[in-house]
Structure formats: C-alpha cells, structure tokens
PDB file of C-alpha atoms in Angstrom:
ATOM      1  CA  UNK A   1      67.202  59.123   5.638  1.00 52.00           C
ATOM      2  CA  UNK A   2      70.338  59.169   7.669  1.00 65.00           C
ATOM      3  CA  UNK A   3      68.410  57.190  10.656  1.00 76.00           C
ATOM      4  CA  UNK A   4      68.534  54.092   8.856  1.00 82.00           C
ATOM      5  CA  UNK A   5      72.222  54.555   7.919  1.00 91.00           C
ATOM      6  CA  UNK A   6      75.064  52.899   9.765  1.00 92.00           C
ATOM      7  CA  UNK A   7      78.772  53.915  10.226  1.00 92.00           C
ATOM      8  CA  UNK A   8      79.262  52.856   6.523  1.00 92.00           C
ATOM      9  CA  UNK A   9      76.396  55.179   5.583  1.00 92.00           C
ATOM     10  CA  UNK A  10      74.331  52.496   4.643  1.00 89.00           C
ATOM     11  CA  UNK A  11      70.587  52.443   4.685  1.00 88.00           C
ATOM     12  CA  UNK A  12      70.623  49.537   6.315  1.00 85.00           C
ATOM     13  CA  UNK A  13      66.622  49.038   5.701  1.00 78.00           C
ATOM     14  CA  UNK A  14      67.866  48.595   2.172  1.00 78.00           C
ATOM     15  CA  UNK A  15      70.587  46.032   2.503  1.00 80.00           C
ATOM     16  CA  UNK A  16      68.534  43.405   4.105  1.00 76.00           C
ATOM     17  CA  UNK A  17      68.564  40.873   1.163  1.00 72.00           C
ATOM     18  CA  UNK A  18      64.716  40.881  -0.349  1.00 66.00           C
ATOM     19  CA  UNK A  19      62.705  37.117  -1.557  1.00 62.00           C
ATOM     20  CA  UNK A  20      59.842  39.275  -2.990  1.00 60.00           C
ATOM     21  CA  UNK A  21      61.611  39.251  -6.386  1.00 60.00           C
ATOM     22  CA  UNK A  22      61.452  35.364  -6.186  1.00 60.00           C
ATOM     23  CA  UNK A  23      58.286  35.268  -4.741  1.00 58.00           C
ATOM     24  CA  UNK A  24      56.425  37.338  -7.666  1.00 59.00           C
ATOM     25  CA  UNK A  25      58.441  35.385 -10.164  1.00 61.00           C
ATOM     26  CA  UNK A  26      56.948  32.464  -8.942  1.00 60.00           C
ATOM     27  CA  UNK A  27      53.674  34.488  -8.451  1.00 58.00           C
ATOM     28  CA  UNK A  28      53.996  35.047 -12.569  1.00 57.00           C
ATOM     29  CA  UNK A  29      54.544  31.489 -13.584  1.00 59.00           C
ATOM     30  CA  UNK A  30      51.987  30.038 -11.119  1.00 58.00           C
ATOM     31  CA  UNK A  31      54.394  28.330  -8.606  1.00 55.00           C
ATOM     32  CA  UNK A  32      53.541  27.137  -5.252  1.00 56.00           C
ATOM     33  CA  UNK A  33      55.743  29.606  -3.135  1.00 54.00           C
ATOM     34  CA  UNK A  34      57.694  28.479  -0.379  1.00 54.00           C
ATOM     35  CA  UNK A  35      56.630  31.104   2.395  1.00 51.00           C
ATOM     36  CA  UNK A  36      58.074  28.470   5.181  1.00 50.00           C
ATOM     37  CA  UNK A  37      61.819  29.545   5.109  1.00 53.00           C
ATOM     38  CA  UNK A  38      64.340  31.987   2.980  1.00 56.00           C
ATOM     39  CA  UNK A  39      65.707  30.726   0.655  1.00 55.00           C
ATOM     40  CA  UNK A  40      69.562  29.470   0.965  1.00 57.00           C
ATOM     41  CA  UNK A  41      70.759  31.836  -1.897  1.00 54.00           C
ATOM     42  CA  UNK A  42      69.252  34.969   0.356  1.00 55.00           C
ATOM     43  CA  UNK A  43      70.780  33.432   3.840  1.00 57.00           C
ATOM     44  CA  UNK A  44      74.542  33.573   3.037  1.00 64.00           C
ATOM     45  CA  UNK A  45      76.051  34.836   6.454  1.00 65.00           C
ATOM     46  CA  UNK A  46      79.125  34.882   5.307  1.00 67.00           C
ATOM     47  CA  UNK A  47      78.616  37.588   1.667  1.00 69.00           C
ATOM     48  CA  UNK A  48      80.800  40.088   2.106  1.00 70.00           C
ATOM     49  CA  UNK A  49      78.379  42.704   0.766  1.00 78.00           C
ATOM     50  CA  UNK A  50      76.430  42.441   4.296  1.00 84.00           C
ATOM     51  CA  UNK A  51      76.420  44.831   6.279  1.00 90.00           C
ATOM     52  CA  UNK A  52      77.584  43.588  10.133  1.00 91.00           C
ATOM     53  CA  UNK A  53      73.994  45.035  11.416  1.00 91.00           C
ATOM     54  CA  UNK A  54      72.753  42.995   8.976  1.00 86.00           C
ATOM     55  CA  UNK A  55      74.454  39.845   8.935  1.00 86.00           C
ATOM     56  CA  UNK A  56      73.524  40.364  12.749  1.00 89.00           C
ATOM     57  CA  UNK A  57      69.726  40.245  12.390  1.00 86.00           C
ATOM     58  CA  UNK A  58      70.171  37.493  10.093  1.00 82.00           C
ATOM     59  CA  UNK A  59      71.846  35.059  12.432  1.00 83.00           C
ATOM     60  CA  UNK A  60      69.633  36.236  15.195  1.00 86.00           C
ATOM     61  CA  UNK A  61      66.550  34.662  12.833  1.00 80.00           C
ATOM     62  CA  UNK A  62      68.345  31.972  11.936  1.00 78.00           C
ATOM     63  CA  UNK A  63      68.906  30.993  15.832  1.00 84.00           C
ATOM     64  CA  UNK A  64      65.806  32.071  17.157  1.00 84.00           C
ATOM     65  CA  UNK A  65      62.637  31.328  13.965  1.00 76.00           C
ATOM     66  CA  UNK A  66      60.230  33.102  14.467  1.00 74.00           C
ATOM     67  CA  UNK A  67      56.428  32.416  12.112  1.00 73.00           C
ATOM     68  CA  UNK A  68      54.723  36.384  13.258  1.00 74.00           C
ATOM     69  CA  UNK A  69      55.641  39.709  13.862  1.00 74.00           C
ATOM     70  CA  UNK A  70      54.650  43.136  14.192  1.00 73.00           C
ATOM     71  CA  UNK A  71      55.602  46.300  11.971  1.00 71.00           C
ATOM     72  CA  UNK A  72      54.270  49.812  13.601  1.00 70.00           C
ATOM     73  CA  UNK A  73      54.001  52.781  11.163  1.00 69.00           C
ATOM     74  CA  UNK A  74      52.867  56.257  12.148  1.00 73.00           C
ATOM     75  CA  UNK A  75      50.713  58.089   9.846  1.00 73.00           C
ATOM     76  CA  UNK A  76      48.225  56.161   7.120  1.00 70.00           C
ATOM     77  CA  UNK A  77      46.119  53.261   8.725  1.00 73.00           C
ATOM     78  CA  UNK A  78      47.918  50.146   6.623  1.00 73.00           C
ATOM     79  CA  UNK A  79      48.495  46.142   7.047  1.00 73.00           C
ATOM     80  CA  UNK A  80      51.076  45.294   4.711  1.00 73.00           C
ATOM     81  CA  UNK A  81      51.603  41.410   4.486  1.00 72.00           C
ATOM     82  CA  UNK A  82      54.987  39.696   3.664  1.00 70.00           C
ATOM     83  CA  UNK A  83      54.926  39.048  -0.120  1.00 66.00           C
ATOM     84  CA  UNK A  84      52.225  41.538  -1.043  1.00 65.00           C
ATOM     85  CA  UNK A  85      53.866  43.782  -3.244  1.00 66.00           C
ATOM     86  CA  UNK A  86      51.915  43.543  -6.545  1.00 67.00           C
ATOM     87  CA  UNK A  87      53.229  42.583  -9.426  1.00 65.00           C
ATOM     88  CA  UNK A  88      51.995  45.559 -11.693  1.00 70.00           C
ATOM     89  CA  UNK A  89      53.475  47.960  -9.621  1.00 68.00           C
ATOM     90  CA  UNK A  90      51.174  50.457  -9.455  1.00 73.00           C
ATOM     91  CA  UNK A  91      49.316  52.121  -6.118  1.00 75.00           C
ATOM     92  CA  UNK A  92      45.735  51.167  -5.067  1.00 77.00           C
ATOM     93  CA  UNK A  93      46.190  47.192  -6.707  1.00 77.00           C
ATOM     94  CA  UNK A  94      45.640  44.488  -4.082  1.00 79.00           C
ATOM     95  CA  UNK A  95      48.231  41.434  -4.373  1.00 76.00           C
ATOM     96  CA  UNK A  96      47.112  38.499  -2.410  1.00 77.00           C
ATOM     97  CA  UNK A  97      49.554  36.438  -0.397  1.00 75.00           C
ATOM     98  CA  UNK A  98      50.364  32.280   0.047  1.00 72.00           C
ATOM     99  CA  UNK A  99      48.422  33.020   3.755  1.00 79.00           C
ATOM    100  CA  UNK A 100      46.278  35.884   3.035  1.00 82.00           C
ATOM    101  CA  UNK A 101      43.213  34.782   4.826  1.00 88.00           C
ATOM    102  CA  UNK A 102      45.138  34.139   8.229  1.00 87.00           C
ATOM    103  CA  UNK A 103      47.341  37.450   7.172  1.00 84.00           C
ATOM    104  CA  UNK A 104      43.568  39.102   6.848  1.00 86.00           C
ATOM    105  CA  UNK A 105      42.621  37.476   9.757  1.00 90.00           C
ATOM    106  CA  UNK A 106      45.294  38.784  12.248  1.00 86.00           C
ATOM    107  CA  UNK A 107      44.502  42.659  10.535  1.00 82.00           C
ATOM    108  CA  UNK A 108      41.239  42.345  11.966  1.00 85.00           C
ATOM    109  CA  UNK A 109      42.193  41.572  15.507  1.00 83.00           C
TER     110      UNK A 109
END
C-alpha cells in the first residue's frame, strides 16, 4: 500500500515498534501486564532502524502522554482494543485486555 510508505518506501504503519509480542508473552505465563507505559526497550529514539516519521510520533508521545484515542476504519463495524490480538491467532477468537471492561465500556458510547 504505497499510502503508508515514506520517501524510503517504508510502510511506515509497519515500522512503528509493536509491545503486543510482550504483552501476549506475559498474557501466556500469567503476568500482570504493564499497560501504563512502553516499555524502555520499544522507546529508543535514538535506533537507527527508525524511520524519521517514526521516531517523530514517538517523541511527540513521549512529550505530550496521552491515556485514549480514537482509530476510524471504513468498512466492517469493529472496536479493536490495544493488546487484543489473541494469542491463537485465528479469526472470530475474543482476547480480553488488562482494561477490557472500561475498553468495552467506551465501545458502547
């Protein structure tokens, strides 16, 4: 999709560094998971293999926290919640989250 690419040809929805890997690890050996901050191993500013768009967005969060935001998708009717990506990997599985009721919640409204 070359929308999401940058000058590099990049995808740059791609390069954003991802915690769901460590979130479903710890989902797997029944950790508490930290859904308060990003971990320091994903907020390295200074990697070289950021993108600048990137590295960008992830200063401006750094500077400016934020706790909610909004994702708008045309087509299917969907909430997707941060950490819900199941751990089976497979469609039509529902993979509750740290804040699912409030995530639920918010849905609703």
């Amino acid at each position: 999709d070359k929308g999401r690419d940058n000058a590099n040809n990049i995808d740059l929805n791609r390069d954003f560094p991802s915690v769901n890997l460590t979130a479903n690890n710890q989902k797997l050996n029944s950790a508490i998971i930290d859904n308060k901050q990003i971990p320091n191993r994903f907020n390295n500013l200074n990697s070289k293999h950021l993108e600048p768009e990137v590295r960008a967005v992830m200063h401006w969060s750094i500077v400016y926290p934020f706790v909610l935001s909004a994702n708008l998708h045309g087509g299917a009717i969907v909430a997707n919640y941060p950490y819900d990506i199941n751990l089976e990997n497979k469609d039509g599985i529902y993979s509750e989250t740290a804040d699912d009721s409030t995530f639920q919640m918010l849905a609703r409204t």
